[in-house]
PDB file of C-alpha atoms and ligand atoms in Angstrom:
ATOM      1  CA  UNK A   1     -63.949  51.814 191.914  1.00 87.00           C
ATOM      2  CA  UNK A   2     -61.245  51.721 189.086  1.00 97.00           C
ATOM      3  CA  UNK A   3     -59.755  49.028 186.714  1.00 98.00           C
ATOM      4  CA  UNK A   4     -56.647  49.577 185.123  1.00 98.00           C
ATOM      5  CA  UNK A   5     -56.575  48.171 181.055  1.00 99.00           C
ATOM      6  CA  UNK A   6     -53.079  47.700 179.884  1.00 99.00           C
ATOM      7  CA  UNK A   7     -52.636  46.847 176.332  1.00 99.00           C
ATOM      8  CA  UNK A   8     -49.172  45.582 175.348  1.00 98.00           C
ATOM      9  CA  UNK A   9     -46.977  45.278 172.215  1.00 98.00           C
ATOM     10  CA  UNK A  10     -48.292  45.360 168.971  1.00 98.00           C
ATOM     11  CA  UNK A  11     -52.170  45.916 169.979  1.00 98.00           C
ATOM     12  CA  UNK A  12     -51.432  49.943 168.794  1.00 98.00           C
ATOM     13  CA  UNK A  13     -51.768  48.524 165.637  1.00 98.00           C
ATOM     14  CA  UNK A  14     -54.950  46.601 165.915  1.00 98.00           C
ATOM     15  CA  UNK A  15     -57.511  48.069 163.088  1.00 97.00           C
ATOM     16  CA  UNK A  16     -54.601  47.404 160.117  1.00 97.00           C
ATOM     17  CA  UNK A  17     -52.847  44.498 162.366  1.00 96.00           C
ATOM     18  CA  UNK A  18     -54.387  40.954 160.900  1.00 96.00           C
ATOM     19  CA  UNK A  19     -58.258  42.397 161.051  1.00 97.00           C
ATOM     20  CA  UNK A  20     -59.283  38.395 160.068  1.00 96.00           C
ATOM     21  CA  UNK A  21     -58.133  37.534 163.454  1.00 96.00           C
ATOM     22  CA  UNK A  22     -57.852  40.804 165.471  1.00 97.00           C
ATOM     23  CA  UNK A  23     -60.604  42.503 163.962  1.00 96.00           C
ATOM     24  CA  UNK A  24     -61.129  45.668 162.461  1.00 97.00           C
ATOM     25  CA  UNK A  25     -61.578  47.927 165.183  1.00 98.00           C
ATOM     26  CA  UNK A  26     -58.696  50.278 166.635  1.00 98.00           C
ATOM     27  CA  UNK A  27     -57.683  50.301 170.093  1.00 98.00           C
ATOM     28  CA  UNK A  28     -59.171  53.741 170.568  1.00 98.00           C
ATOM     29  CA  UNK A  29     -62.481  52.446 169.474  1.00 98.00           C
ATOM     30  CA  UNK A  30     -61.708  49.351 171.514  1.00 98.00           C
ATOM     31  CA  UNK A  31     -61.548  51.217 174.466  1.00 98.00           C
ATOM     32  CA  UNK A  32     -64.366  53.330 173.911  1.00 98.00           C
ATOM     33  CA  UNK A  33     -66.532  49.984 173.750  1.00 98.00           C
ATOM     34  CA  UNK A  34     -65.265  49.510 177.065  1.00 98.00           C
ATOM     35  CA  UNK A  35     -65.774  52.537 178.492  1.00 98.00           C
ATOM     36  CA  UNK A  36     -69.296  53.176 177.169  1.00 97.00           C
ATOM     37  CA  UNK A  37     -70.057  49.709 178.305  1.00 97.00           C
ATOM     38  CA  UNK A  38     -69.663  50.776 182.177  1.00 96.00           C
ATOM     39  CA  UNK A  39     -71.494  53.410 183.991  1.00 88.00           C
ATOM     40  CA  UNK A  40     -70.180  53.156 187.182  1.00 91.00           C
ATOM     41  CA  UNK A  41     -67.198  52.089 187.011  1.00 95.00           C
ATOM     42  CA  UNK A  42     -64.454  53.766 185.774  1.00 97.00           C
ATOM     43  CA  UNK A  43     -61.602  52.721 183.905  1.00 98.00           C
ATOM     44  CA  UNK A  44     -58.443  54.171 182.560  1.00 98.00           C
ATOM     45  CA  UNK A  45     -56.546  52.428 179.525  1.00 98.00           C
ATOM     46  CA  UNK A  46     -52.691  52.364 179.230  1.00 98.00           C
ATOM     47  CA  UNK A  47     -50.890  51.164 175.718  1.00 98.00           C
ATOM     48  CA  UNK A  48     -47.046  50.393 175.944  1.00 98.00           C
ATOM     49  CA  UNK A  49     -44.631  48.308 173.795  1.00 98.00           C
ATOM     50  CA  UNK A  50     -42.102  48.580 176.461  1.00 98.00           C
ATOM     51  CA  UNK A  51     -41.763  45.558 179.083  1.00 98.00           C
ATOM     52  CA  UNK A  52     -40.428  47.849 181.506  1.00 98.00           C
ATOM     53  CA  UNK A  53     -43.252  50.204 181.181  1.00 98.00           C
ATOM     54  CA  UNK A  54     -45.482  47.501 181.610  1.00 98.00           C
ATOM     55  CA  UNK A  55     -43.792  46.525 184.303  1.00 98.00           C
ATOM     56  CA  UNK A  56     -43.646  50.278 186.335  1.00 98.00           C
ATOM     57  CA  UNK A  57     -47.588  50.828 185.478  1.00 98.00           C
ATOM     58  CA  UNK A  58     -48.301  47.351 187.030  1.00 98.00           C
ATOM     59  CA  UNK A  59     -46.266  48.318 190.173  1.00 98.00           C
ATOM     60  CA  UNK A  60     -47.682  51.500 190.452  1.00 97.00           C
ATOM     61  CA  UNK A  61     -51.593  50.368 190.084  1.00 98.00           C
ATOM     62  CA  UNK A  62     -52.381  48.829 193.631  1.00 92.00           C
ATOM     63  CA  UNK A  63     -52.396  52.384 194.866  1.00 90.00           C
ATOM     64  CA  UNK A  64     -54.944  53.521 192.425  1.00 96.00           C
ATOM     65  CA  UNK A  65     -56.886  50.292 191.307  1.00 98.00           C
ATOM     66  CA  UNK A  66     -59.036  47.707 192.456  1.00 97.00           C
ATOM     67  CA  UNK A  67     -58.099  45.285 189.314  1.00 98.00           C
ATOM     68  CA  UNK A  68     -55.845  45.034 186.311  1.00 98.00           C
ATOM     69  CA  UNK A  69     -56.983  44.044 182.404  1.00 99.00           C
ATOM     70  CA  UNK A  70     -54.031  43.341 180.948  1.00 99.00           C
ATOM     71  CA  UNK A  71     -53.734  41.982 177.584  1.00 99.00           C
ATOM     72  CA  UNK A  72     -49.600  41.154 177.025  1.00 99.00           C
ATOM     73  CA  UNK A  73     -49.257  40.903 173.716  1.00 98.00           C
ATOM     74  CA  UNK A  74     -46.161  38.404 172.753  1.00 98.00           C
ATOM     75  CA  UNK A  75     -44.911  39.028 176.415  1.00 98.00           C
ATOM     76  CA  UNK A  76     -47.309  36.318 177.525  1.00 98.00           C
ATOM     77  CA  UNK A  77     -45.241  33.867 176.273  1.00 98.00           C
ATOM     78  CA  UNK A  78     -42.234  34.448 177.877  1.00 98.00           C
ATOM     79  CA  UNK A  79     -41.840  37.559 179.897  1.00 98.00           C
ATOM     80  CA  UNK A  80     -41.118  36.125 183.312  1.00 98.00           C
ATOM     81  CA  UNK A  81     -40.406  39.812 184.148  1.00 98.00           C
ATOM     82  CA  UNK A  82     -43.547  40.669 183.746  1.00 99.00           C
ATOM     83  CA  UNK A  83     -45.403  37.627 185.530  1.00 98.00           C
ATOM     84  CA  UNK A  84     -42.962  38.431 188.771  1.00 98.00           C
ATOM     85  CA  UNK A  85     -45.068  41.820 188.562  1.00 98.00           C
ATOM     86  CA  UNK A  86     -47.600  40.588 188.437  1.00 98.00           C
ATOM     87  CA  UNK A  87     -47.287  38.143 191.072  1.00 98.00           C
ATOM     88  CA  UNK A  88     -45.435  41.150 193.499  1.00 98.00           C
ATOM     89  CA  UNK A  89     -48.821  43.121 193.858  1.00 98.00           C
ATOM     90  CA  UNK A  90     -51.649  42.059 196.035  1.00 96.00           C
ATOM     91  CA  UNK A  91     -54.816  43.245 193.700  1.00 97.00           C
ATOM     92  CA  UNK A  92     -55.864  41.199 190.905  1.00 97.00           C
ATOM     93  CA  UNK A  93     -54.923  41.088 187.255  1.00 98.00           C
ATOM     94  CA  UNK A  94     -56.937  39.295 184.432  1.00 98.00           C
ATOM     95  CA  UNK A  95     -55.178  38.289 181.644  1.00 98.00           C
ATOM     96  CA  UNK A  96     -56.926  39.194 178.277  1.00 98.00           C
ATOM     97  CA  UNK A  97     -56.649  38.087 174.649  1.00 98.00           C
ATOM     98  CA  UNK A  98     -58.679  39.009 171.457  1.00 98.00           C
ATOM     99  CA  UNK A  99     -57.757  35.827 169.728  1.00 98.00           C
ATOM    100  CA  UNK A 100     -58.742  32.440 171.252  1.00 98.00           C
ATOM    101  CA  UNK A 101     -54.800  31.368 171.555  1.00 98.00           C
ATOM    102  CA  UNK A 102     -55.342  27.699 171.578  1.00 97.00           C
ATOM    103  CA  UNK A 103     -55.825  27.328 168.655  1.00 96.00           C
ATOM    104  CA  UNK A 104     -52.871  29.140 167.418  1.00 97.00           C
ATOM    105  CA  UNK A 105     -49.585  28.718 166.748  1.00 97.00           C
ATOM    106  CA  UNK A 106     -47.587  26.166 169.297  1.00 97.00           C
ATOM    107  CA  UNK A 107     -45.574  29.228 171.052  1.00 97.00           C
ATOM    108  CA  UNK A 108     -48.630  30.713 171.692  1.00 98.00           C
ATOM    109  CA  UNK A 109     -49.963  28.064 174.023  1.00 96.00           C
ATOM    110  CA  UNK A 110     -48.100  29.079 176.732  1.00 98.00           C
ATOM    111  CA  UNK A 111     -48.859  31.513 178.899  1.00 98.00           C
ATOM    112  CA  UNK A 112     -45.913  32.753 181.711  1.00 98.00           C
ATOM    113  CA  UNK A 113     -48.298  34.646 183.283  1.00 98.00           C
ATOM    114  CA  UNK A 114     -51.423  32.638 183.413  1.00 98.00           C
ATOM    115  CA  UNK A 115     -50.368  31.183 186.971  1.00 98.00           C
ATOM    116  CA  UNK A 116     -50.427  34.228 188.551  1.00 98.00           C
ATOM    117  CA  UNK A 117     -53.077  35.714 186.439  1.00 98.00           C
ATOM    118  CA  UNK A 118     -57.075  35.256 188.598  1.00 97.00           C
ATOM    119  CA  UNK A 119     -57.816  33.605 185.655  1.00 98.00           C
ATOM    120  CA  UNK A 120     -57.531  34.052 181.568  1.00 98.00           C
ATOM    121  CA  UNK A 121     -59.679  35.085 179.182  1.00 98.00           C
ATOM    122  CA  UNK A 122     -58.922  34.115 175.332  1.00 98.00           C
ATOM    123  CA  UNK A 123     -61.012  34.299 171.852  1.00 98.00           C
ATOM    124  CA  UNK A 124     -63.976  36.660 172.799  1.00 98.00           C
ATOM    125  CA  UNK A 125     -62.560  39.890 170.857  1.00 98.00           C
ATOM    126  CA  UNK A 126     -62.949  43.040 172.834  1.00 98.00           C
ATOM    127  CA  UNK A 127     -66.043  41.928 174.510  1.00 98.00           C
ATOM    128  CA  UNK A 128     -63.021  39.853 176.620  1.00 98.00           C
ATOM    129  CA  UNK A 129     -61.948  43.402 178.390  1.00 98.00           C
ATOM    130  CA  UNK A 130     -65.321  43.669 179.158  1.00 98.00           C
ATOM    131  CA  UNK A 131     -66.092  39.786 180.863  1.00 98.00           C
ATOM    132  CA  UNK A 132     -62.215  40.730 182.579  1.00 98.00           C
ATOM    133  CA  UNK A 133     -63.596  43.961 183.793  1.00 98.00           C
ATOM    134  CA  UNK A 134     -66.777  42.290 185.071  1.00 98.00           C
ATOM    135  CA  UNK A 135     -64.969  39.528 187.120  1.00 97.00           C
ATOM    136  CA  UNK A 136     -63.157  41.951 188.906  1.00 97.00           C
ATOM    137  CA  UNK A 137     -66.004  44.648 189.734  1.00 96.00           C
ATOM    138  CA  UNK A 138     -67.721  41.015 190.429  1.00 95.00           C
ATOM    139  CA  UNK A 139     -64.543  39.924 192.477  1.00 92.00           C
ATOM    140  CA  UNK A 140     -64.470  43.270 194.248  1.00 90.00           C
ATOM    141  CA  UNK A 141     -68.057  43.578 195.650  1.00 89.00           C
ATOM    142  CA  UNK A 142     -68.727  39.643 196.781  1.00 79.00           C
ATOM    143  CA  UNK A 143     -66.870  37.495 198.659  1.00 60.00           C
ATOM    144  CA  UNK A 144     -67.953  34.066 196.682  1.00 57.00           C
TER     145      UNK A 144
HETATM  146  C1  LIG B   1     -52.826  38.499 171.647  1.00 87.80           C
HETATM  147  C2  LIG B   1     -52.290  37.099 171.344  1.00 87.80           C
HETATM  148  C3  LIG B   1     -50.768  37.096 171.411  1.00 87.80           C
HETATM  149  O1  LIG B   1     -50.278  35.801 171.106  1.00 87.80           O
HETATM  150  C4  LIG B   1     -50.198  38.071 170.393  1.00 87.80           C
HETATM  151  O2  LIG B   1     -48.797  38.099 170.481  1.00 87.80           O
HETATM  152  C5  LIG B   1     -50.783  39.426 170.501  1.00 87.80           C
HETATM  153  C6  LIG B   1     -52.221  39.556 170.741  1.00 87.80           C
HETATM  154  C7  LIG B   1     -54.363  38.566 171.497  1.00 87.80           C
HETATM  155  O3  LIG B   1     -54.932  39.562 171.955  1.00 87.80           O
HETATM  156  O4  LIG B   1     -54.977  37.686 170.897  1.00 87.80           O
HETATM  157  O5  LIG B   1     -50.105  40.429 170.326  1.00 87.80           O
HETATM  158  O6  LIG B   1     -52.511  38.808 172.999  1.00 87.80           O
END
């Protein structure tokens, strides 16, 4: 079993980017978190501040992967390209953020890809990749 973590714009910066609401870990040590945190699953991370990147890694994961972490960036907001992705590929994706966006600035309320998203995660820090992670091993092995 395999989850795919994609970490969008900006989040190659986390450790210097806004620690007081990102925190002060990077995204290697992020992702090492993760990984450490599951033995039996395995999971492979992908960073990219290109939509269309984004885009080709979510198109090409239903081959490989049983679920998708993804964490947008900004391009939850407003990337319809990237929630027609989403929405084109039959596993699931999780969306992910560090900071609880609600109670953030207005254009971060909205989420373009929540609706196709199996559901959203927000304000849990990088213990969210791992409750994301968890619902779709969870999502994977039951039926309820
Ligand atoms: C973020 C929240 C977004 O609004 C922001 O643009 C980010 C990070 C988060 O993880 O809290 O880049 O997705």
């Amino acid at each position: 079993m395999q989850v795919l973590v994609i970490n969008g714009p900006n989040l190659n910066l986390l450790g210097e980017r806004k620690p007081e609401i990102y925190g002060s870990l990077t995204l290697n040590e992020i992702n090492k978190y993760v990984e450490d945190y599951f033995k039996n699953t395995k999971i492979s991370f992908f960073q990219s501040n290109h939509e269309g990147e984004i885009i080709d890694k979510i198109h090409s994961a239903s081959q490989k992967f049983v679920g998708i972490v993804l964490n947008a960036g900004a391009f939850t907001h407003y990337s319809y390209a990237i929630r027609d992705a989403i929405e084109a590929i039959s596993i699931p994706v999780v969306e992910v953020h560090l900071s609880n966006v609600a109670k953030r600035e207005n254009f971060r309320q909205e989420s373009v890809i929540a609706p196709v998203c199996g559901g959203s995660i927000s304000g849990f820090g990088k213990y969210g990749y791992v409750l994301a992670i968890r619902a779709i091993v969870h999502r994977n092995s039951s039926r309820g």
